[in-house]
mmCIF file of C-alpha atoms and ligand atoms in Angstrom:
data_model
loop_
_atom_site.group_PDB
_atom_site.id
_atom_site.type_symbol
_atom_site.label_atom_id
_atom_site.label_comp_id
_atom_site.label_asym_id
_atom_site.label_seq_id
_atom_site.Cartn_x
_atom_site.Cartn_y
_atom_site.Cartn_z
ATOM 1 C CA MET A 25 18.166 36.564 17.387
ATOM 2 C CA SER A 26 19.659 32.805 15.528
ATOM 3 C CA PRO A 27 18.507 30.128 18.614
ATOM 4 C CA GLU A 28 21.033 29.117 21.011
ATOM 5 C CA PRO A 29 23.128 25.808 19.091
ATOM 6 C CA SER A 30 21.810 23.436 22.076
ATOM 7 C CA LYS A 31 18.238 24.112 20.395
ATOM 8 C CA LYS A 32 17.040 22.009 17.180
ATOM 9 C CA ILE A 33 15.771 23.760 14.356
ATOM 10 C CA LEU A 34 13.394 20.563 13.056
ATOM 11 C CA SER A 35 11.127 17.865 14.317
ATOM 12 C CA ASP A 36 11.594 14.978 15.504
ATOM 13 C CA ARG A 37 8.080 14.098 13.459
ATOM 14 C CA ILE A 38 10.355 16.107 9.637
ATOM 15 C CA ASN A 39 13.585 14.471 10.655
ATOM 16 C CA ARG A 40 11.172 11.374 10.890
ATOM 17 C CA ILE A 41 10.798 11.407 6.825
ATOM 18 C CA GLU A 42 12.180 12.426 3.565
ATOM 19 C CA VAL A 43 11.373 13.931 0.318
ATOM 20 C CA SER A 44 9.740 12.581 -2.306
ATOM 21 C CA ALA A 45 12.381 9.499 -4.119
ATOM 22 C CA THR A 46 10.647 10.711 -7.714
ATOM 23 C CA MET A 47 10.382 14.126 -6.953
ATOM 24 C CA ALA A 48 13.346 14.087 -6.888
ATOM 25 C CA ILE A 49 14.495 12.819 -9.673
ATOM 26 C CA THR A 50 11.514 14.923 -11.702
ATOM 27 C CA ALA A 51 13.214 17.575 -10.679
ATOM 28 C CA GLU A 52 16.563 17.041 -12.067
ATOM 29 C CA ALA A 53 15.050 16.005 -15.004
ATOM 30 C CA LEU A 54 13.634 19.088 -15.420
ATOM 31 C CA LYS A 55 17.211 20.708 -14.893
ATOM 32 C CA MET A 56 17.839 19.168 -18.457
ATOM 33 C CA LYS A 57 15.636 19.965 -20.165
ATOM 34 C CA ALA A 58 15.726 23.451 -19.171
ATOM 35 C CA GLN A 59 18.996 22.720 -20.798
ATOM 36 C CA GLY A 60 17.503 21.749 -24.123
ATOM 37 C CA ILE A 61 18.401 18.144 -23.435
ATOM 38 C CA ASP A 62 16.125 16.070 -25.176
ATOM 39 C CA LEU A 63 15.306 13.262 -22.289
ATOM 40 C CA ALA A 64 13.261 9.994 -22.697
ATOM 41 C CA ASP A 65 11.474 10.627 -19.299
ATOM 42 C CA PHE A 66 10.100 7.643 -17.277
ATOM 43 C CA GLY A 67 9.779 9.532 -14.344
ATOM 44 C CA ALA A 68 6.982 11.241 -12.868
ATOM 45 C CA GLY A 69 4.412 8.739 -12.664
ATOM 46 C CA GLU A 70 1.212 11.403 -14.433
ATOM 47 C CA PRO A 71 -1.184 10.594 -17.147
ATOM 48 C CA HIS A 72 0.341 12.210 -20.769
ATOM 49 C CA PHE A 73 -3.386 13.007 -22.063
ATOM 50 C CA ALA A 74 -4.463 16.476 -21.096
ATOM 51 C CA THR A 75 -7.476 16.820 -19.281
ATOM 52 C CA PRO A 76 -10.746 16.192 -20.906
ATOM 53 C CA GLN A 77 -12.393 19.309 -22.131
ATOM 54 C CA HIS A 78 -15.332 18.868 -21.134
ATOM 55 C CA ILE A 79 -13.461 19.002 -16.820
ATOM 56 C CA LYS A 80 -11.857 22.190 -17.878
ATOM 57 C CA ASP A 81 -15.716 23.832 -19.524
ATOM 58 C CA ALA A 82 -17.098 22.929 -15.695
ATOM 59 C CA ALA A 83 -13.409 24.977 -13.571
ATOM 60 C CA ILE A 84 -13.962 27.781 -16.354
ATOM 61 C CA THR A 85 -17.263 27.473 -15.988
ATOM 62 C CA ALA A 86 -17.105 27.809 -12.537
ATOM 63 C CA ILE A 87 -15.113 30.781 -12.244
ATOM 64 C CA GLU A 88 -16.911 32.570 -14.211
ATOM 65 C CA LYS A 89 -19.767 32.192 -12.040
ATOM 66 C CA ASN A 90 -18.247 33.054 -9.094
ATOM 67 C CA PHE A 91 -17.738 30.320 -7.367
ATOM 68 C CA THR A 92 -14.468 31.026 -5.872
ATOM 69 C CA ARG A 93 -15.010 31.179 -2.907
ATOM 70 C CA TYR A 94 -14.626 29.108 0.966
ATOM 71 C CA THR A 95 -16.745 25.804 0.661
ATOM 72 C CA ALA A 96 -17.519 23.852 2.993
ATOM 73 C CA VAL A 97 -14.340 22.004 4.365
ATOM 74 C CA ALA A 98 -15.017 17.904 3.443
ATOM 75 C CA GLY A 99 -16.128 19.833 0.228
ATOM 76 C CA VAL A 100 -19.535 21.310 -0.680
ATOM 77 C CA PRO A 101 -22.030 18.019 -0.589
ATOM 78 C CA GLU A 102 -22.872 17.978 -4.504
ATOM 79 C CA VAL A 103 -19.423 16.519 -4.856
ATOM 80 C CA ARG A 104 -18.983 13.919 -2.607
ATOM 81 C CA LYS A 105 -22.390 13.012 -4.224
ATOM 82 C CA ALA A 106 -20.940 12.362 -7.134
ATOM 83 C CA ILE A 107 -18.145 10.979 -5.846
ATOM 84 C CA VAL A 108 -20.782 7.892 -3.669
ATOM 85 C CA ASP A 109 -23.144 8.405 -6.392
ATOM 86 C CA ARG A 110 -19.864 7.132 -9.519
ATOM 87 C CA HIS A 111 -18.229 4.620 -6.617
ATOM 88 C CA ALA A 112 -22.006 3.230 -6.160
ATOM 89 C CA ALA A 113 -23.027 2.958 -9.859
ATOM 90 C CA ASP A 114 -19.346 1.368 -10.268
ATOM 91 C CA PHE A 115 -18.444 -1.368 -7.754
ATOM 92 C CA GLY A 116 -21.382 -1.333 -5.387
ATOM 93 C CA SER A 117 -20.815 0.336 -2.215
ATOM 94 C CA ASN A 118 -22.971 2.017 0.235
ATOM 95 C CA TYR A 119 -21.236 5.302 1.029
ATOM 96 C CA THR A 120 -23.466 8.410 2.587
ATOM 97 C CA VAL A 121 -22.105 11.772 2.036
ATOM 98 C CA GLU A 122 -21.214 12.023 4.987
ATOM 99 C CA GLU A 123 -18.508 9.024 5.157
ATOM 100 C CA CYS A 124 -16.724 11.172 1.964
ATOM 101 C CA VAL A 125 -14.859 13.812 2.413
ATOM 102 C CA PHE A 126 -12.716 15.390 -1.079
ATOM 103 C CA THR A 127 -8.813 15.946 -0.427
ATOM 104 C CA THR A 128 -6.673 17.961 -2.176
ATOM 105 C CA GLY A 129 -5.073 14.852 -4.082
ATOM 106 C CA GLY A 130 -5.182 11.853 -2.774
ATOM 107 C CA LYS A 131 -2.260 11.721 -1.292
ATOM 108 C CA LEU A 132 -3.481 14.166 1.077
ATOM 109 C CA ALA A 133 -5.902 11.741 1.661
ATOM 110 C CA LEU A 134 -3.827 9.209 2.402
ATOM 111 C CA PHE A 135 -1.903 11.969 4.930
ATOM 112 C CA ASN A 136 -4.624 12.345 6.631
ATOM 113 C CA ALA A 137 -6.753 8.962 7.039
ATOM 114 C CA ILE A 138 -2.753 8.096 8.427
ATOM 115 C CA GLN A 139 -3.036 10.599 10.604
ATOM 116 C CA VAL A 140 -5.987 10.484 12.488
ATOM 117 C CA LEU A 141 -5.720 6.366 13.096
ATOM 118 C CA VAL A 142 -2.115 5.909 14.022
ATOM 119 C CA ASP A 143 -0.933 6.635 17.121
ATOM 120 C CA HIS A 144 3.575 6.151 17.693
ATOM 121 C CA GLY A 145 4.352 2.374 18.484
ATOM 122 C CA ASP A 146 1.099 1.205 16.191
ATOM 123 C CA GLU A 147 1.833 -1.491 13.466
ATOM 124 C CA VAL A 148 0.887 -0.505 9.144
ATOM 125 C CA ILE A 149 1.759 -2.848 7.348
ATOM 126 C CA LEU A 150 2.977 -2.180 4.456
ATOM 127 C CA PRO A 151 3.260 -4.608 1.181
ATOM 128 C CA VAL A 152 6.478 -4.145 -0.763
ATOM 129 C CA PRO A 153 7.558 -2.696 -3.394
ATOM 130 C CA TYR A 154 5.551 0.229 -2.192
ATOM 131 C CA TRP A 155 4.832 3.841 -3.068
ATOM 132 C CA VAL A 156 7.692 5.341 -2.393
ATOM 133 C CA SER A 157 4.815 8.061 0.274
ATOM 134 C CA PHE A 158 3.317 5.593 2.253
ATOM 135 C CA LYS A 159 6.886 4.424 4.207
ATOM 136 C CA ASP A 160 7.290 8.467 5.211
ATOM 137 C CA ILE A 161 3.622 9.450 5.875
ATOM 138 C CA ILE A 162 3.755 6.025 8.078
ATOM 139 C CA GLN A 163 6.507 7.054 10.268
ATOM 140 C CA TYR A 164 5.781 10.646 10.118
ATOM 141 C CA ALA A 165 2.870 9.423 12.455
ATOM 142 C CA GLY A 166 5.173 7.811 14.182
ATOM 143 C CA GLY A 167 3.526 4.248 13.241
ATOM 144 C CA LYS A 168 6.078 1.422 12.968
ATOM 145 C CA VAL A 169 6.414 -0.126 8.981
ATOM 146 C CA VAL A 170 5.579 -3.627 9.010
ATOM 147 C CA TYR A 171 6.936 -5.059 5.104
ATOM 148 C CA VAL A 172 5.236 -7.546 3.210
ATOM 149 C CA GLN A 173 7.434 -9.290 0.552
ATOM 150 C CA SER A 174 5.927 -10.162 -2.072
ATOM 151 C CA SER A 175 7.021 -12.719 -4.889
ATOM 152 C CA GLU A 176 8.331 -11.560 -8.539
ATOM 153 C CA ASN A 177 7.615 -15.254 -9.328
ATOM 154 C CA GLU A 178 4.231 -14.577 -8.421
ATOM 155 C CA ASN A 179 3.587 -11.227 -10.254
ATOM 156 C CA PHE A 180 3.987 -9.788 -6.855
ATOM 157 C CA ARG A 181 0.416 -10.374 -6.247
ATOM 158 C CA ILE A 182 -0.715 -10.002 -2.504
ATOM 159 C CA THR A 183 -2.082 -13.131 -1.300
ATOM 160 C CA ALA A 184 -3.747 -12.599 2.231
ATOM 161 C CA LYS A 185 -1.808 -15.407 3.207
ATOM 162 C CA MET A 186 1.985 -12.671 3.507
ATOM 163 C CA ILE A 187 -0.839 -10.297 5.152
ATOM 164 C CA GLU A 188 -1.517 -12.695 8.043
ATOM 165 C CA ALA A 189 1.196 -13.771 8.518
ATOM 166 C CA ALA A 190 2.657 -9.964 9.200
ATOM 167 C CA ILE A 191 -0.108 -9.684 11.815
ATOM 168 C CA THR A 192 1.054 -8.742 15.711
ATOM 169 C CA ASN A 193 -1.797 -7.472 18.029
ATOM 170 C CA LYS A 194 -0.024 -4.019 17.528
ATOM 171 C CA THR A 195 -1.349 -4.167 13.962
ATOM 172 C CA LYS A 196 -3.849 -1.071 13.557
ATOM 173 C CA ALA A 197 -3.664 -0.686 10.168
ATOM 174 C CA ILE A 198 -3.058 -2.431 6.416
ATOM 175 C CA ILE A 199 -2.067 -0.264 3.332
ATOM 176 C CA LEU A 200 -3.103 -1.925 -0.031
ATOM 177 C CA ASN A 201 -1.858 0.004 -3.850
ATOM 178 C CA THR A 202 -3.879 -2.025 -6.495
ATOM 179 C CA PRO A 203 -3.452 -2.016 -9.051
ATOM 180 C CA SER A 204 0.465 -1.323 -7.583
ATOM 181 C CA ASN A 205 2.786 1.518 -7.986
ATOM 182 C CA PRO A 206 5.089 0.430 -9.197
ATOM 183 C CA SER A 207 4.773 -3.031 -9.886
ATOM 184 C CA GLY A 208 1.608 -2.410 -11.817
ATOM 185 C CA ALA A 209 0.514 -5.192 -9.393
ATOM 186 C CA VAL A 210 -3.195 -6.076 -8.529
ATOM 187 C CA VAL A 211 -4.887 -8.447 -5.769
ATOM 188 C CA SER A 212 -6.833 -11.536 -6.996
ATOM 189 C CA PRO A 213 -9.979 -9.746 -6.105
ATOM 190 C CA GLU A 214 -10.732 -13.370 -3.793
ATOM 191 C CA ASP A 215 -7.593 -11.967 -2.201
ATOM 192 C CA LEU A 216 -8.864 -8.660 -1.508
ATOM 193 C CA GLU A 217 -12.013 -10.540 0.127
ATOM 194 C CA ALA A 218 -10.394 -12.577 2.184
ATOM 195 C CA ILE A 219 -7.517 -9.458 3.364
ATOM 196 C CA LEU A 220 -11.088 -7.684 4.002
ATOM 197 C CA ARG A 221 -12.073 -10.237 5.842
ATOM 198 C CA LEU A 222 -9.955 -11.346 8.047
ATOM 199 C CA ALA A 223 -9.446 -7.523 8.978
ATOM 200 C CA HIS A 224 -12.806 -6.599 9.867
ATOM 201 C CA SER A 225 -12.881 -9.433 12.309
ATOM 202 C CA ARG A 226 -9.100 -8.609 14.445
ATOM 203 C CA GLY A 227 -10.408 -5.073 13.952
ATOM 204 C CA ILE A 228 -7.628 -3.648 11.427
ATOM 205 C CA TYR A 229 -8.250 -0.845 9.011
ATOM 206 C CA VAL A 230 -7.551 -1.656 5.415
ATOM 207 C CA LEU A 231 -7.122 1.640 4.221
ATOM 208 C CA LEU A 232 -7.233 0.455 -0.091
ATOM 209 C CA ASP A 233 -5.006 2.965 -1.979
ATOM 210 C CA GLU A 234 -7.328 2.690 -4.776
ATOM 211 C CA CYS A 235 -5.989 6.330 -6.805
ATOM 212 C CA TYR A 236 -5.266 3.617 -10.385
ATOM 213 C CA VAL A 237 -8.570 0.815 -9.852
ATOM 214 C CA TYR A 238 -10.196 2.072 -12.528
ATOM 215 C CA LEU A 239 -6.515 1.245 -14.726
ATOM 216 C CA THR A 240 -7.690 -2.061 -14.078
ATOM 217 C CA PHE A 241 -6.398 -4.387 -17.117
ATOM 218 C CA THR A 242 -7.971 -8.148 -15.834
ATOM 219 C CA GLY A 243 -11.687 -8.014 -17.274
ATOM 220 C CA LYS A 244 -13.780 -7.504 -13.655
ATOM 221 C CA VAL A 245 -12.849 -3.578 -11.464
ATOM 222 C CA VAL A 246 -13.110 -4.760 -8.483
ATOM 223 C CA SER A 247 -13.032 -1.975 -4.832
ATOM 224 C CA GLY A 248 -11.858 -2.880 -0.827
ATOM 225 C CA GLY A 249 -15.926 -0.993 -0.732
ATOM 226 C CA SER A 250 -17.674 -3.320 -2.923
ATOM 227 C CA PHE A 251 -17.338 -5.992 0.421
ATOM 228 C CA THR A 252 -20.235 -3.013 2.695
ATOM 229 C CA ASP A 253 -20.192 -5.870 5.449
ATOM 230 C CA CYS A 254 -16.514 -4.917 6.291
ATOM 231 C CA LYS A 255 -17.768 -1.260 5.498
ATOM 232 C CA GLU A 256 -16.579 -0.071 9.458
ATOM 233 C CA HIS A 257 -12.819 -1.752 8.475
ATOM 234 C CA ILE A 258 -12.808 -0.091 5.071
ATOM 235 C CA VAL A 259 -11.362 3.548 4.227
ATOM 236 C CA VAL A 260 -10.983 3.816 0.720
ATOM 237 C CA LEU A 261 -8.454 6.487 -0.478
ATOM 238 C CA GLY A 262 -9.258 7.436 -4.539
ATOM 239 C CA SER A 263 -7.284 10.000 -6.515
ATOM 240 C CA LEU A 264 -9.258 12.393 -9.685
ATOM 241 C CA SER A 265 -5.206 12.466 -10.823
ATOM 242 C CA LYS A 266 -4.979 9.611 -13.382
ATOM 243 C CA THR A 267 -8.681 8.523 -14.471
ATOM 244 C CA TYR A 268 -9.093 11.608 -15.478
ATOM 245 C CA ALA A 269 -5.524 13.105 -16.550
ATOM 246 C CA MET A 270 -5.711 15.554 -13.798
ATOM 247 C CA THR A 271 -3.349 15.229 -11.936
ATOM 248 C CA GLY A 272 -1.414 18.958 -11.407
ATOM 249 C CA TRP A 273 -5.643 20.127 -10.045
ATOM 250 C CA ARG A 274 -5.472 18.014 -6.661
ATOM 251 C CA ALA A 275 -8.385 16.088 -6.732
ATOM 252 C CA GLY A 276 -9.315 13.520 -4.776
ATOM 253 C CA PHE A 277 -11.541 11.212 -1.898
ATOM 254 C CA ALA A 278 -11.858 9.284 1.022
ATOM 255 C CA LEU A 279 -15.306 7.293 1.580
ATOM 256 C CA GLY A 280 -15.431 5.284 5.104
ATOM 257 C CA PRO A 281 -16.663 5.385 9.019
ATOM 258 C CA LYS A 282 -18.239 8.406 9.577
ATOM 259 C CA THR A 283 -16.425 8.855 12.656
ATOM 260 C CA ILE A 284 -12.706 8.634 10.722
ATOM 261 C CA ILE A 285 -14.020 10.615 7.874
ATOM 262 C CA SER A 286 -15.749 12.961 10.449
ATOM 263 C CA ALA A 287 -12.074 13.124 12.026
ATOM 264 C CA MET A 288 -10.128 13.507 9.200
ATOM 265 C CA SER A 289 -12.314 16.627 7.998
ATOM 266 C CA LYS A 290 -11.476 18.059 11.228
ATOM 267 C CA LEU A 291 -7.432 17.735 10.409
ATOM 268 C CA GLN A 292 -8.234 19.429 6.822
ATOM 269 C CA SER A 293 -10.011 21.965 8.750
ATOM 270 C CA GLN A 294 -7.010 23.239 10.702
ATOM 271 C CA SER A 295 -4.747 22.563 7.052
ATOM 272 C CA THR A 296 -5.987 22.555 3.828
ATOM 273 C CA SER A 297 -9.688 23.897 4.230
ATOM 274 C CA ASN A 298 -11.489 23.135 1.123
ATOM 275 C CA THR A 299 -9.904 22.091 -1.915
ATOM 276 C CA ALA A 300 -10.720 24.913 -4.579
ATOM 277 C CA SER A 301 -13.785 25.515 -5.376
ATOM 278 C CA MET A 302 -13.613 25.900 -8.625
ATOM 279 C CA VAL A 303 -10.926 22.625 -8.507
ATOM 280 C CA GLN A 304 -14.590 21.034 -7.278
ATOM 281 C CA GLN A 305 -17.042 21.942 -9.810
ATOM 282 C CA ALA A 306 -14.752 20.580 -11.957
ATOM 283 C CA SER A 307 -14.867 17.070 -10.102
ATOM 284 C CA ILE A 308 -18.457 16.680 -10.610
ATOM 285 C CA ALA A 309 -18.425 17.442 -14.545
ATOM 286 C CA ALA A 310 -14.994 14.328 -13.749
ATOM 287 C CA LEU A 311 -17.341 12.636 -12.233
ATOM 288 C CA THR A 312 -21.360 13.087 -13.659
ATOM 289 C CA ALA A 313 -20.086 13.174 -17.216
ATOM 290 C CA SER A 314 -19.661 9.846 -19.810
ATOM 291 C CA GLN A 315 -17.741 7.499 -18.833
ATOM 292 C CA ASP A 316 -15.139 7.410 -22.278
ATOM 293 C CA CYS A 317 -12.989 9.951 -21.270
ATOM 294 C CA VAL A 318 -11.641 6.966 -18.996
ATOM 295 C CA ALA A 319 -12.259 4.068 -21.327
ATOM 296 C CA THR A 320 -10.312 5.167 -24.107
ATOM 297 C CA MET A 321 -7.341 6.344 -21.542
ATOM 298 C CA ARG A 322 -7.301 2.714 -20.885
ATOM 299 C CA ALA A 323 -6.905 0.334 -24.201
ATOM 300 C CA ASP A 324 -5.051 3.595 -25.016
ATOM 301 C CA TYR A 325 -2.616 2.320 -21.623
ATOM 302 C CA ILE A 326 -2.767 -1.628 -22.638
ATOM 303 C CA THR A 327 -1.358 -0.293 -25.548
ATOM 304 C CA LEU A 328 1.347 1.637 -24.866
ATOM 305 C CA ARG A 329 2.114 -0.409 -21.949
ATOM 306 C CA ASP A 330 2.457 -3.854 -24.369
ATOM 307 C CA ARG A 331 4.511 -1.908 -26.961
ATOM 308 C CA ILE A 332 7.321 -0.833 -24.360
ATOM 309 C CA LEU A 333 7.385 -4.439 -22.991
ATOM 310 C CA GLU A 334 7.602 -5.904 -26.920
ATOM 311 C CA GLY A 335 10.320 -3.046 -25.802
ATOM 312 C CA PHE A 336 12.362 -4.453 -23.367
ATOM 313 C CA LYS A 337 12.909 -8.234 -24.924
ATOM 314 C CA THR A 338 14.997 -6.888 -27.322
ATOM 315 C CA ILE A 339 17.532 -6.423 -24.730
ATOM 316 C CA PRO A 340 19.164 -8.730 -23.862
ATOM 317 C CA GLY A 341 19.047 -9.684 -19.366
ATOM 318 C CA LEU A 342 15.996 -7.574 -18.882
ATOM 319 C CA THR A 343 13.740 -9.590 -17.602
ATOM 320 C CA CYS A 344 10.284 -7.669 -16.977
ATOM 321 C CA THR A 345 6.530 -8.976 -15.397
ATOM 322 C CA VAL A 346 3.633 -8.234 -17.144
ATOM 323 C CA PRO A 347 1.407 -4.872 -14.889
ATOM 324 C CA GLU A 348 -2.175 -5.913 -14.580
ATOM 325 C CA GLY A 349 -2.759 -2.118 -13.485
ATOM 326 C CA ALA A 350 -1.987 1.156 -13.494
ATOM 327 C CA PHE A 351 1.574 2.461 -16.023
ATOM 328 C CA TYR A 352 3.909 1.317 -14.742
ATOM 329 C CA VAL A 353 6.669 -1.453 -15.507
ATOM 330 C CA TYR A 354 9.182 -2.676 -12.579
ATOM 331 C CA PRO A 355 11.930 -4.414 -14.817
ATOM 332 C CA ASN A 356 14.343 -6.563 -12.984
ATOM 333 C CA ILE A 357 18.252 -5.133 -13.515
ATOM 334 C CA LYS A 358 20.028 -7.375 -12.108
ATOM 335 C CA ALA A 359 22.096 -8.971 -14.480
ATOM 336 C CA PHE A 360 23.998 -4.832 -14.843
ATOM 337 C CA LEU A 361 24.738 -5.037 -11.552
ATOM 338 C CA GLY A 362 28.480 -5.119 -10.452
ATOM 339 C CA ARG A 363 29.349 -3.985 -14.682
ATOM 340 C CA GLY A 364 31.408 -0.596 -14.939
ATOM 341 C CA GLU A 365 30.408 1.476 -11.778
ATOM 342 C CA VAL A 366 26.791 0.245 -11.878
ATOM 343 C CA LYS A 367 26.469 -1.097 -8.528
ATOM 344 C CA THR A 368 22.720 -0.395 -7.872
ATOM 345 C CA ALA A 369 19.433 0.861 -8.592
ATOM 346 C CA SER A 370 20.251 3.848 -7.751
ATOM 347 C CA ASP A 371 23.452 4.226 -9.615
ATOM 348 C CA LEU A 372 21.672 2.810 -12.345
ATOM 349 C CA ALA A 373 19.284 5.689 -12.969
ATOM 350 C CA ALA A 374 21.678 8.052 -12.585
ATOM 351 C CA LYS A 375 24.090 6.864 -15.655
ATOM 352 C CA LEU A 376 21.196 6.660 -17.508
ATOM 353 C CA LEU A 377 20.254 9.934 -16.988
ATOM 354 C CA SER A 378 23.276 11.547 -17.681
ATOM 355 C CA GLU A 379 24.414 9.288 -20.405
ATOM 356 C CA ALA A 380 21.479 8.253 -22.305
ATOM 357 C CA HIS A 381 19.368 10.588 -21.090
ATOM 358 C CA VAL A 382 16.286 9.166 -20.340
ATOM 359 C CA VAL A 383 14.905 8.742 -17.111
ATOM 360 C CA VAL A 384 13.795 5.976 -14.379
ATOM 361 C CA VAL A 385 12.879 6.403 -10.870
ATOM 362 C CA PRO A 386 15.687 4.111 -9.470
ATOM 363 C CA GLY A 387 14.243 0.885 -7.245
ATOM 364 C CA GLU A 388 14.991 1.484 -3.791
ATOM 365 C CA ALA A 389 12.782 3.876 -3.408
ATOM 366 C CA PHE A 390 9.881 0.901 -3.880
ATOM 367 C CA GLY A 391 12.250 -0.627 -1.701
ATOM 368 C CA THR A 392 12.754 -3.612 -3.386
ATOM 369 C CA ASP A 393 16.970 -3.122 -4.623
ATOM 370 C CA GLU A 394 17.045 -4.885 -8.325
ATOM 371 C CA HIS A 395 14.168 -3.488 -9.659
ATOM 372 C CA ILE A 396 13.867 0.412 -11.606
ATOM 373 C CA ARG A 397 10.314 1.796 -12.678
ATOM 374 C CA LEU A 398 9.535 3.696 -15.391
ATOM 375 C CA SER A 399 5.547 4.844 -16.511
ATOM 376 C CA TYR A 400 4.521 4.036 -19.747
ATOM 377 C CA ALA A 401 2.318 7.203 -20.197
ATOM 378 C CA VAL A 402 4.119 8.388 -22.531
ATOM 379 C CA SER A 403 4.044 8.382 -26.187
ATOM 380 C CA ALA A 404 4.796 5.821 -28.419
ATOM 381 C CA ASP A 405 7.043 8.002 -30.100
ATOM 382 C CA VAL A 406 9.080 8.061 -25.593
ATOM 383 C CA ILE A 407 8.837 4.656 -26.162
ATOM 384 C CA ASP A 408 10.422 3.432 -28.739
ATOM 385 C CA LYS A 409 13.249 6.437 -28.718
ATOM 386 C CA GLY A 410 13.831 5.611 -24.969
ATOM 387 C CA VAL A 411 14.137 1.634 -25.397
ATOM 388 C CA GLN A 412 16.900 2.294 -27.644
ATOM 389 C CA ARG A 413 18.365 4.293 -25.731
ATOM 390 C CA ILE A 414 18.281 1.966 -23.239
ATOM 391 C CA ARG A 415 19.439 -0.929 -24.845
ATOM 392 C CA GLU A 416 22.350 0.998 -26.626
ATOM 393 C CA TYR A 417 24.243 2.276 -22.728
ATOM 394 C CA LEU A 418 22.948 -1.780 -21.221
ATOM 395 C CA SER A 419 24.683 -3.589 -24.572
ATOM 396 C CA LYS A 420 28.006 -1.200 -23.567
ATOM 397 C CA LEU A 421 28.125 -1.830 -19.786
HETATM 398 C C1 PLP B 513 0.162 5.375 -5.145
HETATM 399 C C2 PLP B 513 -0.635 5.724 -5.858
HETATM 400 N N1 PLP B 513 -0.866 6.283 -4.195
HETATM 401 C C3 PLP B 513 -2.006 8.183 -4.206
HETATM 402 C C4 PLP B 513 -0.849 8.285 -4.918
HETATM 403 C C5 PLP B 513 -2.163 10.633 -5.196
HETATM 404 O O1 PLP B 513 -1.674 10.486 -5.895
HETATM 405 P P1 PLP B 513 -2.405 12.962 -6.064
HETATM 406 O O2 PLP B 513 -2.143 13.250 -4.939
HETATM 407 O O3 PLP B 513 -2.229 12.949 -7.380
HETATM 408 O O4 PLP B 513 -3.899 11.824 -6.773
HETATM 409 C C6 PLP B 513 0.087 8.581 -6.063
HETATM 410 C C7 PLP B 513 0.458 9.131 -7.526
HETATM 411 O O5 PLP B 513 2.215 9.058 -8.246
HETATM 412 C C8 PLP B 513 -0.051 7.216 -6.827
HETATM 413 O O6 PLP B 513 0.840 6.674 -7.215
#
């Protein structure tokens, strides 16, 4: 029986969000690749490295030993211990196993944290440019997004002053993603501390998306979790996806106050349940073995970043801030808007795909109109080929 015409099919909740823009571009690029078109693909935000062998081996062993059943919803104690121990060793935090939940990717950690914290009408502060999913996840929960503009002249760096100016008595949470997707900006340790202290003193939660924390290029790496005296109002959201080249495995976590972590586990118990059991074993291997693979990948990303920035210098009109982490560049394309049919960043991304066979993501997806995002987690050859194609296309505009 079809529903009565007056009855709507979909909930208001689902109509408040959009399909992830990066996923839409990836789908279009996949179609073109399937047609045999050679693309220079800077679209998807994922490492081009294979998952290190010792991590794969741990998953294979887990399967062979029949470690294939349901586990505790929040993850086996061993994986949660591996997470809190790694975090303590690297950042001086002091989380317990009960203050940790293992999730099916970092995105689910973020989704569940927002669902358990944000009610209708609550304000959530979100720095711009932002990773695509933050806005939709907040809106799905019924929250109101309060945008905070960063300045391109200041390398898109967010400061405590900017955050303070956006706080109202309805502010429930602040999202900080450092290093940032898409700009690669890193919040300075001083501003991070000031934001955490400010939030703690006002009873506001800081959701720290540290999915790129190990891909910081500025020297000393700081986690919000290091500020143990503010821990009551901090939720650290982590992921193994980028750190260990494990995007497809879906391994993430949250560290935070027990009340929040228990609520997230409760929500998880009614949705995904535990993350795949063999992924938990692979994650233990990733977190407890030598971290040399992480250092090697980080060094490669720095080389690739420098290569793409050098390439951009050969494109008149294109300017770009120097990212301090993650693996994205966010060049300003203002000089090309209004030329030919290219009115917007989305137009430019579409033209680059159809005419130059280069995949980029338009800035509108991240809250700015005059940029495109390129992931440089690709080979040096793809960088050279892609930069050349972009240069040729833009020179003809
Ligand atoms: C800022 C940020 N947070 C979280 C994620 C989610 O990562 P995953 O769900 O693969 O762990 C991503 C992935 O692109 C990201 O860029």
